[in-house]
GROMACS .gro file of C-alpha atoms in nm:
model
  332
    1MET     CA    1  16.360  10.635   7.711
    2LEU     CA    2  16.253  10.527   8.003
    3ALA     CA    3  15.971  10.726   8.221
    4PRO     CA    4  16.041  10.822   8.599
    5ASP     CA    5  15.883  10.478   8.729
    6GLY     CA    6  16.167  10.258   8.490
    7ASN     CA    7  15.937  10.174   8.220
    8ALA     CA    8  15.921  10.322   7.815
    9PHE     CA    9  15.629  10.568   7.732
   10ASN     CA   10  15.353  10.448   7.502
   11CYS     CA   11  15.240  10.687   7.245
   12ILE     CA   12  14.935  10.639   7.040
   13GLN     CA   13  14.818  10.801   6.712
   14LEU     CA   14  14.496  10.888   6.581
   15LYS     CA   15  14.453  11.012   6.241
   16ASN     CA   16  14.212  11.091   5.936
   17ASP     CA   17  14.271  11.277   5.613
   18PHE     CA   18  14.283  11.640   5.811
   19LEU     CA   19  14.405  11.540   6.136
   20GLN     CA   20  14.655  11.356   6.360
   21ILE     CA   21  14.729  11.329   6.697
   22GLU     CA   22  14.926  11.153   6.940
   23VAL     CA   23  14.898  11.107   7.306
   24MET     CA   24  15.063  10.934   7.586
   25ASP     CA   25  14.972  10.699   7.884
   26TRP     CA   26  15.261  10.912   8.097
   27GLY     CA   27  15.037  11.195   8.232
   28ALA     CA   28  14.752  11.104   7.972
   29THR     CA   29  14.915  11.366   7.784
   30TRP     CA   30  14.834  11.552   7.463
   31ILE     CA   31  15.136  11.553   7.307
   32SER     CA   32  15.106  11.666   6.913
   33CYS     CA   33  14.834  11.740   6.689
   34LYS     CA   34  14.850  11.848   6.320
   35ILE     CA   35  14.660  11.965   6.047
   36LYS     CA   36  14.667  11.896   5.702
   37ARG     CA   37  14.720  12.197   5.488
   38GLU     CA   38  14.837  12.309   5.103
   39ASN     CA   39  15.194  12.273   5.208
   40GLY     CA   40  15.208  11.971   5.464
   41TRP     CA   41  15.104  11.892   5.806
   42GLN     CA   42  15.152  12.179   6.033
   43GLU     CA   43  15.182  12.133   6.424
   44VAL     CA   44  14.931  12.391   6.608
   45LEU     CA   45  15.045  12.186   6.961
   46LEU     CA   46  15.348  12.328   7.205
   47GLY     CA   47  15.515  12.004   7.334
   48CYS     CA   48  15.918  11.872   7.414
   49ASP     CA   49  16.123  11.555   7.360
   50LEU     CA   50  15.960  11.295   7.498
   51GLU     CA   51  16.237  11.225   7.785
   52ASP     CA   52  16.145  11.621   7.862
   53TYR     CA   53  15.788  11.574   7.982
   54PRO     CA   54  15.877  11.455   8.315
   55ALA     CA   55  16.101  11.723   8.415
   56GLN     CA   56  15.946  12.036   8.225
   57LYS     CA   57  15.713  12.266   8.472
   58ALA     CA   58  15.494  12.395   8.189
   59TYR     CA   59  15.230  12.077   8.235
   60LEU     CA   60  15.227  12.045   7.780
   61GLY     CA   61  14.930  11.865   7.733
   62ALA     CA   62  14.931  11.672   8.054
   63SER     CA   63  14.563  11.587   8.209
   64ILE     CA   64  14.539  11.753   8.542
   65GLY     CA   65  14.378  11.652   8.846
   66ARG     CA   66  14.246  11.579   9.119
   67TYR     CA   67  14.252  11.961   9.092
   68ALA     CA   68  14.294  12.189   8.862
   69ASN     CA   69  14.437  12.520   8.910
   70ARG     CA   70  14.471  12.628   9.237
   71ILE     CA   71  14.358  12.587   9.600
   72ALA     CA   72  14.477  12.843   9.855
   73GLN     CA   73  14.659  12.761  10.153
   74SER     CA   74  14.689  12.385  10.037
   75GLN     CA   75  14.330  12.316  10.261
   76PHE     CA   76  13.968  12.314  10.237
   77TYR     CA   77  13.667  12.277  10.518
   78LEU     CA   78  13.402  12.004  10.376
   79ASN     CA   79  13.162  11.797  10.598
   80GLU     CA   80  13.329  11.909  10.936
   81THR     CA   81  13.691  11.824  10.833
   82THR     CA   82  13.957  11.979  10.758
   83PHE     CA   83  14.219  11.892  10.498
   84GLN     CA   84  14.533  11.946  10.467
   85LEU     CA   85  14.670  11.876  10.087
   86ASN     CA   86  15.015  11.870   9.977
   87SER     CA   87  15.172  12.175   9.871
   88ASN     CA   88  15.391  12.266   9.508
   89GLN     CA   89  15.339  12.617   9.515
   90GLY     CA   90  15.469  12.820   9.790
   91LYS     CA   91  15.206  12.750  10.038
   92HIS     CA   92  14.936  12.652   9.790
   93GLN     CA   93  14.862  12.405   9.594
   94LEU     CA   94  14.856  12.402   9.210
   95HIS     CA   95  14.678  12.159   8.978
   96GLY     CA   96  14.700  11.853   9.204
   97GLY     CA   97  15.015  11.880   9.415
   98LYS     CA   98  15.242  11.579   9.273
   99GLY     CA   99  14.937  11.495   9.070
  100PHE     CA  100  14.791  11.265   8.774
  101ASP     CA  101  15.046  11.467   8.523
  102GLN     CA  102  15.311  11.310   8.664
  103LYS     CA  103  15.171  10.950   8.695
  104ARG     CA  104  15.120  10.630   8.452
  105TRP     CA  105  14.777  10.558   8.317
  106ASN     CA  106  14.648  10.264   8.167
  107ILE     CA  107  14.535  10.185   7.862
  108LYS     CA  108  14.163  10.063   7.899
  109SER     CA  109  14.014  10.046   7.548
  110GLN     CA  110  14.139  10.212   7.232
  111GLY     CA  111  14.013  10.187   6.886
  112LYS     CA  112  14.086  10.333   6.517
  113ASP     CA  113  13.964  10.692   6.602
  114PHE     CA  114  13.971  10.679   7.017
  115ILE     CA  115  14.131  10.616   7.331
  116THR     CA  116  14.084  10.545   7.658
  117PHE     CA  117  14.335  10.578   7.950
  118SER     CA  118  14.262  10.512   8.300
  119HIS     CA  119  14.411  10.566   8.646
  120PHE     CA  120  14.337  10.506   9.011
  121SER     CA  121  14.384  10.796   9.304
  122PRO     CA  122  14.412  10.641   9.641
  123HIS     CA  123  14.245  10.761   9.973
  124ASN     CA  124  14.459  11.072  10.072
  125ASP     CA  125  14.625  11.088   9.730
  126GLU     CA  126  14.782  11.423   9.793
  127GLY     CA  127  14.560  11.506  10.095
  128PHE     CA  128  14.257  11.451   9.902
  129PRO     CA  129  13.948  11.206  10.056
  130GLY     CA  130  13.858  10.917   9.875
  131ASN     CA  131  13.951  10.658   9.642
  132CYS     CA  132  13.883  10.793   9.321
  133THR     CA  133  13.880  10.631   8.944
  134ILE     CA  134  13.959  10.862   8.688
  135GLU     CA  135  13.907  10.823   8.277
  136CYS     CA  136  14.051  11.002   8.034
  137THR     CA  137  13.932  10.968   7.634
  138TYR     CA  138  14.104  11.105   7.341
  139ARG     CA  139  13.825  11.065   7.051
  140LEU     CA  140  13.916  11.219   6.660
  141SER     CA  141  13.663  11.267   6.411
  142TYR     CA  142  13.724  11.517   6.112
  143ASN     CA  143  13.860  11.813   6.239
  144LEU     CA  144  13.741  11.766   6.573
  145VAL     CA  145  13.925  11.635   6.900
  146ARG     CA  146  13.713  11.554   7.186
  147ILE     CA  147  13.841  11.505   7.540
  148GLU     CA  148  13.632  11.366   7.835
  149TYR     CA  149  13.720  11.276   8.189
  150THR     CA  150  13.529  11.061   8.411
  151ALA     CA  151  13.568  11.005   8.777
  152LEU     CA  152  13.383  10.803   9.064
  153CYS     CA  153  13.496  10.876   9.400
  154ASP     CA  154  13.382  10.732   9.703
  155LYS     CA  155  13.320  11.016   9.988
  156ASP     CA  156  13.290  11.361   9.897
  157CYS     CA  157  13.601  11.531   9.704
  158PRO     CA  158  13.687  11.836   9.528
  159ILE     CA  159  13.687  11.682   9.184
  160ASN     CA  160  13.829  11.918   8.854
  161LEU     CA  161  13.973  11.763   8.545
  162THR     CA  162  14.132  11.925   8.228
  163ASN     CA  163  14.375  11.921   7.972
  164HIS     CA  164  14.648  12.185   7.966
  165ALA     CA  165  14.745  12.213   7.623
  166TYR     CA  166  14.905  12.513   7.479
  167PHE     CA  167  14.814  12.599   7.127
  168ASN     CA  168  15.008  12.826   6.910
  169LEU     CA  169  14.792  12.811   6.547
  170GLN     CA  170  15.117  13.012   6.368
  171GLU     CA  171  15.450  12.855   6.441
  172ALA     CA  172  15.383  12.542   6.750
  173LYS     CA  173  15.764  12.398   6.716
  174LYS     CA  174  15.953  12.663   6.732
  175GLY     CA  175  15.704  12.908   6.890
  176CYS     CA  176  15.653  13.267   6.830
  177ASP     CA  177  15.459  13.566   7.030
  178VAL     CA  178  15.072  13.421   7.114
  179ARG     CA  179  14.959  13.769   7.194
  180TYR     CA  180  14.902  13.860   6.793
  181HIS     CA  181  14.649  13.564   6.765
  182TYR     CA  182  14.282  13.698   6.821
  183LEU     CA  183  14.045  13.552   7.075
  184GLN     CA  184  13.684  13.603   7.158
  185ILE     CA  185  13.532  13.406   7.521
  186ASN     CA  186  13.137  13.348   7.553
  187SER     CA  187  13.162  13.535   7.929
  188ASP     CA  188  13.007  13.797   8.071
  189HIS     CA  189  13.188  13.741   8.385
  190PHE     CA  190  13.587  13.670   8.506
  191LEU     CA  191  13.765  13.611   8.847
  192PRO     CA  192  14.024  13.838   8.944
  193VAL     CA  193  14.336  13.704   9.162
  194ASP     CA  194  14.670  13.794   9.365
  195ASN     CA  195  15.018  13.768   9.243
  196GLU     CA  196  15.005  13.439   9.364
  197GLY     CA  197  14.676  13.289   9.119
  198ILE     CA  198  14.458  13.276   9.431
  199PRO     CA  199  14.092  13.487   9.385
  200ASN     CA  200  14.145  13.777   9.600
  201GLN     CA  201  13.772  13.946   9.494
  202PRO     CA  202  13.416  13.799   9.340
  203LEU     CA  203  13.363  13.761   9.010
  204LYS     CA  204  13.393  14.065   8.809
  205ASN     CA  205  13.124  14.182   8.493
  206VAL     CA  206  13.380  14.201   8.208
  207THR     CA  207  13.252  14.532   8.069
  208ASN     CA  208  13.477  14.811   8.030
  209THR     CA  209  13.776  14.587   8.121
  210ALA     CA  210  14.081  14.450   7.931
  211PHE     CA  211  13.902  14.125   7.997
  212ASP     CA  212  13.581  14.185   7.754
  213PHE     CA  213  13.667  13.901   7.458
  214ARG     CA  214  13.245  13.872   7.422
  215ARG     CA  215  13.401  14.056   7.054
  216THR     CA  216  13.696  13.892   6.852
  217LYS     CA  217  14.002  14.101   6.970
  218SER     CA  218  14.352  14.077   6.915
  219ILE     CA  219  14.497  13.907   7.264
  220SER     CA  220  14.784  14.189   7.213
  221GLN     CA  221  14.507  14.461   7.304
  222ASN     CA  222  14.487  14.595   7.634
  223PHE     CA  223  14.743  14.333   7.759
  224GLY     CA  224  14.910  14.388   8.052
  225GLU     CA  225  14.657  14.554   8.186
  226GLU     CA  226  14.475  14.581   8.495
  227GLU     CA  227  14.452  14.308   8.721
  228GLN     CA  228  14.678  14.136   8.504
  229LEU     CA  229  14.951  14.364   8.626
  230LEU     CA  230  14.964  14.084   8.893
  231THR     CA  231  15.032  13.818   8.706
  232GLN     CA  232  15.231  13.919   8.402
  233GLY     CA  233  14.951  13.869   8.153
  234TYR     CA  234  14.621  13.667   8.136
  235ASP     CA  235  14.606  13.385   8.408
  236HIS     CA  236  14.228  13.382   8.465
  237SER     CA  237  13.900  13.224   8.481
  238PHE     CA  238  13.611  13.303   8.271
  239LEU     CA  239  13.272  13.185   8.387
  240LEU     CA  240  13.109  13.112   8.057
  241ASN     CA  241  12.775  13.231   7.938
  242PRO     CA  242  12.536  12.904   7.937
  243ASN     CA  243  12.308  12.801   7.595
  244VAL     CA  244  12.604  12.940   7.383
  245PRO     CA  245  12.728  12.802   7.058
  246PHE     CA  246  13.085  12.796   7.180
  247ALA     CA  247  13.261  12.871   7.473
  248ALA     CA  248  13.589  13.026   7.339
  249LYS     CA  249  13.706  13.040   6.957
  250LEU     CA  250  14.100  13.165   6.920
  251SER     CA  251  14.231  13.261   6.565
  252CYS     CA  252  14.527  13.380   6.347
  253ALA     CA  253  14.639  13.535   6.061
  254ASN     CA  254  14.734  13.239   5.843
  255GLY     CA  255  14.364  13.149   5.844
  256LEU     CA  256  14.363  12.876   6.059
  257SER     CA  257  14.085  12.837   6.419
  258LEU     CA  258  14.017  12.686   6.659
  259THR     CA  259  13.664  12.678   6.832
  260LEU     CA  260  13.641  12.498   7.220
  261GLN     CA  261  13.268  12.356   7.327
  262THR     CA  262  13.249  12.238   7.689
  263SER     CA  263  13.008  12.050   7.938
  264GLN     CA  264  13.220  12.274   8.176
  265THR     CA  265  13.158  12.596   8.328
  266ALA     CA  266  13.450  12.808   8.289
  267ILE     CA  267  13.774  12.814   8.112
  268GLN     CA  268  14.122  12.933   8.257
  269ILE     CA  269  14.302  13.172   7.994
  270TYR     CA  270  14.695  13.169   8.038
  271THR     CA  271  14.878  13.316   7.802
  272GLY     CA  272  15.223  13.145   7.846
  273ASN     CA  273  15.329  13.436   8.090
  274PHE     CA  274  15.612  13.195   8.261
  275LEU     CA  275  15.654  12.948   7.965
  276LYS     CA  276  16.037  13.037   7.924
  277GLY     CA  277  16.281  12.778   7.966
  278THR     CA  278  16.014  12.499   7.868
  279PRO     CA  279  16.188  12.276   7.617
  280THR     CA  280  16.059  12.236   7.292
  281ARG     CA  281  16.095  11.948   7.030
  282GLY     CA  282  16.450  11.961   6.929
  283LYS     CA  283  16.599  12.070   7.277
  284LYS     CA  284  16.543  12.458   7.210
  285GLN     CA  285  16.327  12.634   7.463
  286TYR     CA  286  16.025  12.864   7.431
  287GLU     CA  287  16.028  13.235   7.525
  288ASN     CA  288  15.712  13.381   7.741
  289TYR     CA  289  15.370  13.378   7.526
  290TYR     CA  290  15.488  13.143   7.262
  291GLY     CA  291  15.143  12.981   7.350
  292ILE     CA  292  14.805  13.017   7.524
  293ALA     CA  293  14.655  12.738   7.762
  294LEU     CA  294  14.263  12.753   7.716
  295GLU     CA  295  14.154  12.513   7.993
  296THR     CA  296  13.813  12.420   8.064
  297GLN     CA  297  13.703  12.365   8.377
  298ALA     CA  298  13.581  12.476   8.729
  299LEU     CA  299  13.652  12.798   8.910
  300PRO     CA  300  14.000  12.805   9.125
  301ASP     CA  301  13.935  12.763   9.471
  302THR     CA  302  13.597  12.684   9.463
  303PRO     CA  303  13.629  12.420   9.732
  304ASN     CA  304  13.686  12.724   9.983
  305HIS     CA  305  13.398  12.932   9.791
  306PRO     CA  306  13.090  12.743   9.847
  307GLU     CA  307  12.912  13.048   9.684
  308TRP     CA  308  13.091  12.878   9.333
  309TRP     CA  309  12.963  12.530   9.386
  310GLN     CA  310  12.697  12.583   9.209
  311TYR     CA  311  12.976  12.613   8.924
  312GLY     CA  312  13.129  12.252   8.969
  313GLY     CA  313  13.464  12.125   9.138
  314ILE     CA  314  13.274  11.932   9.437
  315THR     CA  315  13.170  11.573   9.352
  316LYS     CA  316  12.934  11.367   9.597
  317ALA     CA  317  13.037  11.029   9.704
  318ASN     CA  318  12.978  10.786   9.470
  319LYS     CA  319  12.831  11.008   9.163
  320PRO     CA  320  12.962  11.025   8.844
  321TYR     CA  321  13.177  11.316   8.726
  322HIS     CA  322  13.169  11.390   8.365
  323HIS     CA  323  13.284  11.651   8.146
  324TRP     CA  324  13.375  11.722   7.829
  325THR     CA  325  13.562  11.955   7.534
  326ASN     CA  326  13.531  11.993   7.174
  327PHE     CA  327  13.846  12.100   7.003
  328ILE     CA  328  13.739  12.215   6.639
  329PHE     CA  329  13.979  12.300   6.415
  330GLU     CA  330  13.874  12.469   6.104
  331GLU     CA  331  14.114  12.674   5.765
  332THR     CA  332  13.967  12.960   5.600
   0.00000   0.00000   0.00000
């Protein structure tokens, strides 16, 4: 089977006694994550057959860039210049347009417990300024997957890289309603958005709202309330509290949990509100809410909000960009 560039997909497996993951060079994509349990290996990552990755629209496990999330009106103003980007979600740009998820990455280096992919994004790629070199490293330790993104651009540019993996700790192969998982987020503020996912208010305190996950609660509790009415569920960014031991924790009744640690300042929580029709492994289809994406990143539309630049999203010319996220799996 061939990718859109006419070459084969290259898949690489990393494994130990507790975890085994599989990644591929198309989109620097995380395509499988299995945990060793009493009854065998359990898949916890949504995925599809290799040939379906280029066509699916859910960004399953893909590396996202140059700018994850949305940029309003597909434009931004920087250094006294207005930059017009390529639109791919109505009049807005989502996940970098025809972004890094749709490109062939090179395998730069690999070892027993890691692999590093690299990609070059030329000046004016999807409208972004500067020549940019990006690297993505997947590293495996006993119960931890670490994803690191680095970038270097020769012009000031919005850069916001993330992985778009969807998790279901109960049933990732066929899918099941992830709203019955439990979630905790170390965040006092979330960002309201309109029905197109564009921020339309300042950061808002989570106190006494459906967005308060500071204590663990079922995702189904308060689901579809308040600002979620515009997005058919959670598709919102949470500004992470500084100096906390973890950013978010997902768990379910079968005893599995996933804890995220990150250098990023925010996390986008997306409950798979529009997953319906996305292919599974084996040519079936996922339904809405069958997976949850926990995307560590800067705030959406930051290029148009200088008041949020303090939280990342704009990288100066020739200044290294570097962020990491740890995905820690545990069984109770």
